[in-house]
XYZ file of C-alpha atoms in Angstrom:
492
model
C 0.081 -0.169 0.283
C 2.240 2.731 -1.119
C 0.358 5.875 0.683
C 0.944 5.688 4.611
C 3.715 8.834 4.309
C 0.861 10.876 2.296
C -1.458 10.030 4.863
C 0.721 11.118 8.111
C 1.203 13.910 5.924
C -2.570 14.836 6.033
C -2.996 13.374 9.716
C -0.340 16.388 10.492
C -1.533 18.865 8.588
C -4.827 20.679 8.125
C -6.890 17.559 6.766
C -6.634 16.088 9.663
C -9.934 16.752 11.458
C -11.129 15.816 7.934
C -13.603 12.293 7.318
C -10.723 9.730 5.286
C -11.983 6.967 5.740
C -16.017 5.503 5.466
C -17.294 2.555 6.240
C -20.852 0.966 7.859
C -20.840 3.304 11.126
C -17.374 3.719 11.120
C -15.368 6.750 10.641
C -11.808 7.508 11.016
C -10.312 11.141 10.799
C -6.767 12.053 9.032
C -5.759 13.061 12.216
C -6.967 8.906 14.055
C -6.295 6.968 10.468
C -2.523 7.895 10.605
C -1.927 7.206 15.006
C -3.794 4.066 13.467
C -1.691 3.311 10.719
C 1.451 4.752 12.808
C 0.380 2.227 16.279
C -0.351 -1.119 13.462
C 3.302 -0.093 12.093
C 4.777 0.104 15.312
C 3.074 -3.635 16.488
C 4.463 -4.999 13.526
C 7.713 -3.571 13.796
C 7.615 -4.873 17.574
C 6.901 -8.738 16.066
C 9.838 -8.734 13.779
C 8.222 -7.347 10.118
C 11.338 -5.413 8.403
C 11.910 -3.354 5.870
C 11.070 -5.502 2.475
C 9.139 -8.161 4.382
C 5.557 -9.310 2.545
C 2.996 -9.301 4.882
C -0.186 -11.094 4.025
C -3.355 -9.778 5.316
C -6.110 -12.011 6.104
C -9.046 -9.610 7.180
C -12.717 -9.427 6.145
C -13.481 -5.559 7.170
C -12.203 -3.303 4.941
C -10.719 -0.686 7.133
C -8.602 -3.316 9.269
C -7.726 -4.309 5.607
C -6.947 -1.340 4.900
C -5.733 0.623 8.488
C -3.062 -2.542 7.858
C -1.914 -2.294 4.807
C -0.605 1.196 5.506
C 0.816 -0.096 8.307
C 2.982 -2.368 6.458
C 3.590 0.281 4.388
C 4.604 2.317 6.652
C 7.037 -0.186 8.043
C 8.474 -1.008 4.427
C 6.715 -4.029 4.168
C 5.496 -4.894 0.722
C 1.141 -5.579 1.325
C 0.008 -8.504 0.337
C -4.574 -8.616 0.584
C -6.186 -12.057 0.579
C -9.919 -12.091 -0.710
C -12.399 -12.986 2.209
C -14.491 -14.118 -0.434
C -12.028 -17.644 -1.350
C -12.543 -21.240 0.678
C -10.008 -21.810 2.550
C -8.577 -24.598 0.281
C -7.315 -21.709 -1.998
C -5.427 -19.039 1.181
C -4.753 -22.084 2.064
C -2.639 -23.383 -1.263
C -2.014 -19.365 -1.635
C -0.125 -19.083 1.831
C 1.628 -22.393 1.526
C 2.892 -21.079 -2.248
C 4.401 -17.184 -1.111
C 5.373 -17.778 2.070
C 4.432 -14.415 3.360
C 7.143 -13.949 6.280
C 3.497 -12.353 8.573
C 0.225 -13.416 8.795
C -2.292 -10.492 9.782
C -5.251 -12.571 10.344
C -6.767 -9.811 13.016
C -6.930 -6.521 13.227
C -4.644 -4.281 14.409
C -3.908 -2.754 17.418
C -5.550 0.322 17.448
C -3.485 4.568 18.744
C -4.585 5.177 22.106
C -7.988 8.237 22.242
C -5.851 11.483 21.946
C -3.508 9.818 20.296
C -1.161 12.898 18.665
C -0.597 11.507 14.162
C 2.101 14.849 14.524
C 5.021 13.579 16.733
C 7.396 12.017 15.349
C 6.202 11.853 11.705
C 7.658 11.866 8.631
C 7.085 15.616 8.142
C 9.734 16.352 11.081
C 12.434 13.869 9.298
C 12.163 11.159 12.298
C 12.534 8.569 9.487
C 13.264 5.198 11.584
C 11.346 6.603 15.094
C 9.422 4.444 15.921
C 6.696 3.473 13.714
C 8.178 4.632 10.887
C 10.349 2.484 8.353
C 12.747 3.833 5.964
C 11.977 6.535 3.325
C 9.586 6.377 1.047
C 11.053 5.461 -2.664
C 9.553 5.056 -6.297
C 11.640 1.384 -6.523
C 9.961 0.049 -3.006
C 8.015 -2.997 -3.641
C 5.057 -1.761 -1.320
C 1.994 -3.418 -2.703
C 0.682 -6.883 -3.751
C -2.400 -8.352 -5.152
C -3.774 -11.612 -7.003
C -4.708 -11.731 -10.973
C -8.362 -12.915 -10.413
C -8.821 -16.214 -11.151
C -5.917 -17.501 -9.180
C -6.389 -20.770 -7.936
C -4.010 -24.019 -6.594
C -1.138 -21.887 -8.964
C -1.251 -18.330 -7.466
C -0.773 -15.501 -9.293
C 0.171 -12.763 -7.132
C 1.540 -9.757 -9.289
C 4.386 -7.553 -7.137
C 4.075 -3.848 -7.892
C 6.167 -0.453 -7.198
C 5.587 2.357 -4.843
C 6.625 4.181 -8.637
C 4.086 2.526 -11.333
C 0.773 3.371 -8.957
C 1.408 6.886 -7.243
C 2.857 8.751 -10.238
C -0.156 8.199 -11.949
C -2.260 9.889 -9.492
C -1.997 13.105 -11.176
C -3.379 11.725 -14.548
C -6.303 9.940 -12.570
C -7.168 13.301 -10.926
C -7.397 14.820 -14.071
C -9.396 12.454 -16.017
C -11.492 12.083 -12.909
C -11.341 15.507 -11.683
C -11.196 14.119 -7.974
C -10.185 16.635 -5.278
C -9.936 16.790 -1.525
C -13.476 17.562 -0.395
C -14.898 14.699 -2.952
C -16.210 11.920 -1.221
C -15.147 8.739 -3.694
C -17.249 5.582 -3.296
C -14.972 2.167 -3.556
C -17.680 -0.561 -4.778
C -15.244 -3.965 -4.632
C -12.692 -5.554 -2.279
C -10.175 -4.030 -1.491
C -8.672 -7.388 -2.915
C -9.624 -6.332 -5.914
C -6.540 -4.106 -7.429
C -9.319 -1.727 -8.865
C -11.068 -0.811 -5.742
C -7.304 -0.966 -4.334
C -5.751 1.815 -6.104
C -9.297 3.300 -6.601
C -8.779 4.029 -1.849
C -5.496 4.794 -2.565
C -5.557 7.283 -4.688
C -8.056 8.303 -2.681
C -6.517 9.093 0.812
C -3.238 9.818 -1.532
C -5.413 13.545 -2.807
C -6.881 14.051 0.710
C -10.648 12.453 0.547
C -12.747 10.830 1.351
C -12.464 6.810 1.051
C -16.364 5.663 1.377
C -15.941 1.370 1.090
C -19.021 0.165 0.310
C -18.515 -3.447 -1.160
C -22.218 -4.704 -2.487
C -24.643 -3.250 -4.435
C -27.145 -2.589 -1.180
C -24.388 -1.107 0.280
C -23.472 0.730 -2.870
C -27.042 2.009 -4.266
C -27.293 3.070 -0.696
C -23.874 5.544 -0.518
C -24.515 7.407 -3.643
C -26.220 10.833 -1.551
C -22.687 10.951 0.527
C -20.948 10.042 -2.638
C -19.466 12.558 -5.512
C -16.787 9.967 -7.472
C -17.633 6.070 -7.711
C -15.090 3.089 -9.040
C -16.922 0.482 -10.408
C -16.752 -2.888 -12.188
C -19.123 -3.037 -15.663
C -21.650 -4.549 -13.600
C -22.194 -2.148 -10.669
C -22.348 0.451 -12.928
C -26.235 -0.975 -13.805
C -26.999 -1.238 -10.294
C -26.117 2.529 -9.685
C -27.962 3.520 -13.338
C -30.981 1.110 -12.122
C -31.087 3.321 -8.933
C -31.074 6.340 -10.594
C -33.843 5.263 -12.295
C -35.823 4.724 -9.796
C -35.388 8.242 -8.218
C -32.247 6.833 -5.315
C -31.250 10.516 -3.858
C -27.516 10.584 -5.265
C -25.057 13.820 -6.249
C -22.849 11.607 -7.965
C -21.036 13.356 -10.976
C -18.029 10.792 -12.035
C -18.166 6.983 -12.941
C -14.998 5.400 -12.972
C -15.415 2.155 -14.540
C -13.023 -0.336 -15.129
C -13.130 -3.573 -16.357
C -14.961 -3.529 -19.933
C -15.972 -2.036 -22.521
C -19.496 1.104 -21.903
C -22.374 0.238 -24.636
C -24.288 3.439 -26.372
C -27.410 2.293 -24.032
C -25.169 2.956 -20.494
C -23.743 6.293 -21.805
C -26.899 7.555 -22.376
C -29.042 6.899 -19.364
C -25.609 8.178 -17.638
C -26.113 10.786 -19.777
C -29.746 11.467 -18.699
C -28.310 11.530 -14.513
C -26.026 13.573 -15.066
C -22.957 11.634 -14.408
C -19.756 11.679 -16.318
C -18.761 7.827 -17.018
C -14.941 7.608 -17.758
C -13.972 3.877 -18.271
C -10.697 2.656 -18.747
C -8.940 0.063 -19.968
C -6.186 -2.257 -18.138
C -4.333 -4.796 -16.149
C -3.516 -6.540 -13.202
C 0.002 -6.894 -14.301
C -0.190 -3.384 -17.141
C -1.942 -1.151 -15.040
C -3.864 1.998 -16.615
C -3.407 1.152 -20.892
C -6.013 2.791 -22.444
C -9.109 5.443 -20.840
C -11.980 6.422 -23.054
C -14.352 9.348 -21.945
C -16.500 9.550 -24.672
C -14.701 8.782 -28.315
C -13.102 5.414 -27.348
C -10.017 3.953 -25.718
C -7.218 5.887 -25.921
C -3.417 5.320 -24.532
C -3.488 6.585 -20.822
C -0.764 9.688 -20.367
C 2.497 8.475 -20.137
C 1.917 4.676 -21.855
C 2.557 3.970 -25.307
C -0.501 1.208 -26.960
C 0.907 -1.253 -30.021
C -1.038 -3.195 -31.880
C 1.051 -6.498 -33.571
C -1.230 -8.053 -36.018
C -1.547 -12.181 -35.785
C -1.403 -14.081 -39.183
C -4.495 -15.380 -40.439
C -7.023 -12.864 -38.764
C -7.924 -9.146 -39.093
C -7.179 -8.862 -34.838
C -3.641 -7.651 -33.286
C -2.237 -8.784 -30.140
C -2.307 -5.233 -27.814
C 1.479 -4.725 -26.655
C 2.296 -1.952 -24.631
C 5.218 0.679 -23.105
C 4.678 2.110 -19.969
C 6.360 3.406 -15.913
C 3.280 1.959 -14.659
C 3.298 -1.871 -15.854
C 4.557 -3.923 -12.629
C 7.719 -6.293 -11.383
C 5.800 -9.681 -12.771
C 4.646 -12.757 -10.706
C 5.600 -13.499 -6.371
C 7.150 -17.244 -6.208
C 8.446 -17.594 -10.030
C 4.520 -18.277 -10.965
C 3.730 -18.122 -15.123
C 1.259 -16.255 -15.808
C 0.184 -14.260 -18.986
C 2.236 -11.704 -18.366
C 5.078 -11.468 -21.563
C 7.626 -9.183 -21.988
C 9.620 -7.495 -25.256
C 12.163 -5.584 -24.311
C 10.613 -2.590 -23.334
C 7.062 -3.531 -24.437
C 4.999 -5.651 -22.545
C 1.194 -7.883 -22.513
C -1.246 -10.052 -21.149
C -2.229 -11.275 -24.560
C -5.498 -8.911 -25.100
C -6.449 -9.124 -28.834
C -8.292 -6.206 -30.383
C -9.197 -4.695 -34.110
C -5.785 -2.982 -36.124
C -6.952 0.516 -35.532
C -7.856 2.411 -38.529
C -4.699 5.356 -39.205
C -2.273 4.044 -36.762
C 1.601 4.498 -37.516
C 2.454 0.842 -38.828
C 6.057 0.517 -41.605
C 3.751 -3.103 -43.022
C 1.910 -5.287 -43.066
C 3.954 -7.323 -40.162
C 4.319 -4.660 -38.863
C 3.030 -2.968 -34.764
C -0.209 -0.733 -35.383
C 1.093 2.910 -32.963
C -1.957 4.460 -31.309
C -1.832 7.904 -32.165
C -3.671 11.497 -32.432
C -4.519 10.350 -35.825
C -5.880 6.534 -35.118
C -8.800 5.124 -34.108
C -10.194 3.993 -30.636
C -8.585 0.575 -29.381
C -11.518 -1.661 -29.766
C -10.791 -4.706 -27.865
C -12.023 -8.792 -28.511
C -10.805 -10.989 -25.796
C -7.876 -13.072 -25.310
C -5.832 -14.375 -26.902
C -5.173 -17.461 -24.259
C -9.125 -17.805 -23.980
C -9.288 -15.236 -20.772
C -12.620 -15.027 -19.461
C -13.584 -11.329 -18.212
C -16.241 -11.338 -16.484
C -17.568 -8.376 -14.022
C -13.860 -7.078 -14.301
C -11.477 -10.542 -13.086
C -10.279 -12.016 -15.429
C -11.007 -15.753 -15.160
C -8.098 -18.744 -16.687
C -10.375 -21.457 -18.641
C -6.810 -23.596 -17.167
C -7.695 -23.047 -14.114
C -10.919 -23.809 -13.413
C -9.790 -26.975 -15.524
C -7.488 -28.529 -13.104
C -10.048 -27.903 -10.336
C -12.754 -30.079 -12.137
C -10.881 -32.227 -14.404
C -10.412 -34.709 -11.361
C -14.192 -34.867 -10.121
C -15.699 -39.122 -10.636
C -17.304 -39.117 -13.611
C -15.449 -36.692 -15.728
C -13.126 -37.488 -18.843
C -12.719 -34.087 -19.584
C -13.321 -30.207 -19.113
C -13.174 -27.337 -20.918
C -14.222 -24.058 -19.463
C -15.020 -21.035 -22.005
C -16.711 -17.592 -22.513
C -20.781 -16.876 -23.472
C -21.669 -13.200 -23.693
C -23.683 -11.528 -20.983
C -25.108 -8.073 -20.990
C -24.208 -7.095 -17.545
C -21.170 -9.173 -16.859
C -19.775 -8.873 -19.762
C -19.623 -12.789 -19.902
C -19.742 -15.294 -18.419
C -18.101 -18.448 -17.497
C -19.090 -21.570 -19.319
C -17.985 -25.572 -18.795
C -18.530 -28.231 -21.033
C -17.933 -31.343 -19.485
C -16.879 -35.235 -21.465
C -18.819 -37.243 -19.724
C -21.718 -40.108 -19.038
C -25.590 -39.062 -18.469
C -25.656 -39.479 -15.148
C -28.043 -37.504 -13.409
C -26.237 -35.850 -9.697
C -23.002 -34.867 -11.601
C -23.595 -31.308 -12.408
C -24.235 -31.030 -8.325
C -21.353 -32.430 -7.282
C -19.140 -30.644 -9.767
C -20.511 -27.775 -8.141
C -19.775 -28.732 -4.485
C -16.593 -29.131 -6.134
C -16.715 -25.738 -7.642
C -18.200 -23.694 -4.084
C -15.587 -25.419 -2.779
C -12.222 -25.095 -4.472
C -12.600 -21.785 -6.877
C -13.682 -18.228 -6.201
C -16.526 -17.014 -6.590
C -16.005 -15.292 -11.018
C -14.991 -18.497 -11.771
C -17.473 -21.169 -10.368
C -19.134 -21.863 -14.081
C -22.464 -20.015 -14.516
C -23.447 -22.554 -17.709
C -23.089 -26.837 -17.289
C -23.147 -28.120 -20.832
C -22.451 -32.434 -21.487
C -21.104 -33.768 -24.373
C -20.533 -37.922 -24.874
C -17.484 -36.685 -26.662
C -15.151 -33.315 -26.631
C -14.149 -32.706 -30.254
C -11.728 -32.906 -31.559
C -8.916 -31.611 -34.146
C -7.315 -34.516 -35.969
C -4.135 -34.356 -33.928
C -6.395 -35.436 -31.487
C -6.175 -32.079 -29.482
C -9.445 -30.840 -27.940
C -11.018 -28.588 -30.436
C -11.470 -25.004 -28.166
C -11.514 -22.547 -30.723
C -15.051 -24.474 -32.199
C -16.432 -24.776 -28.245
C -15.600 -21.548 -27.714
C -17.782 -20.188 -30.837
C -20.400 -22.670 -29.355
C -21.390 -21.867 -26.260
C -20.637 -17.779 -27.040
C -22.982 -18.191 -30.829
C -20.560 -16.889 -32.175
C -20.316 -19.637 -34.868
C -23.590 -21.340 -35.209
C -22.147 -23.807 -37.705
C -19.090 -24.892 -35.225
C -19.142 -28.658 -34.920
C -19.067 -29.921 -31.482
C -21.632 -32.284 -31.224
C -25.060 -32.552 -29.435
C -24.673 -29.849 -26.319
C -26.795 -30.709 -23.718
C -27.757 -29.112 -20.876
C -25.898 -31.160 -17.837
C -27.961 -32.334 -15.131
């Protein structure tokens, strides 16, 4: 969490009495938050946490989780947030693979009532004083989080301080967020989208209103100026506004998937400005859409490299916001080519982009068309802002007795962008679906669990014996009704 020193400065300055955090009935001013962060950092240091340590936080309450992350940052460690929705099996596997130096299971100690956050603060140069770690540096590994969809092979992405904080001014300008605002954070801090929203809010000295869940989100509209949302939660907000819910919301920042014209029209009818962006946990911000399509985010070069035999290309970025990669030697979709990086997303080759020849990448510029995304080259399913890797879901379901093989793909969904679909090669026998669903609930994160189940006596295969994934994907997505996949039956 790369903003602990921002919080301490706010807590010691003119913002000290201003609200910093709100969640349900809980509220912290900047002075109170700064004092709690210092107390938490002192506790971590006293119990053995050292600069550079990886510290996992397994806390359900978002205020406790945020205070914990700030305390880890202040002591010089790298905070790693676990998702409270993970099954026990998945959480245990993550901790086994990453071996953090410390695990925080319970809220860190709070400051004594009336504690003065200004004492021995970094603004007085007291680096190394109790509760204060090393001076912040852009190269610090200050945050780690999970690429959505990690299961038995956890992929924790680690990020430097500067790769987040140096983008804050651009985000403030694009979203119009200032110190006087209340910013609505609508999901778990285990999501990089929502974690970034919270830390950016605290860095600018605004109030972060933590309201995960659709009911809490819509109830908070009357007290919020800016909201960070995934597309499905935007629909919840628009439905609430259409129904007359009181609101002072002026800007919705939407990450995860593209917005359709209907959503923009509905938002405009309520005077709501939409700022949509495309990115990835590994890449951070790539492109932003303020109404005329996705354009490169400030400081980012975007190139679409043509793919043989298709009109699409692979999206590559050259950016100061890219992460350092994965912890514990994990493998994932992030690939590098010199200064360029990709996670395998596909896009249409943009009109008017600079290119040297037919095989050269199309570099987006002022005269080119917008970036139009067309899914992932590795078949990953983008659902409600999460990226689900099919192989992870298949690995969890394949050992179920009666399953000979399984393929996972995505099917379009208006609210979620896509939903996960499983096609199982198995005999037609009652009870198999309920068994698979029990395994999915026990071993997979909510975004990974299939919403639709189909069965085939035999999965289609190519002449060399490999499963015909492209045909299956086209069939369940409805993009190619001629795809020969056999008689898809609903799994019972």
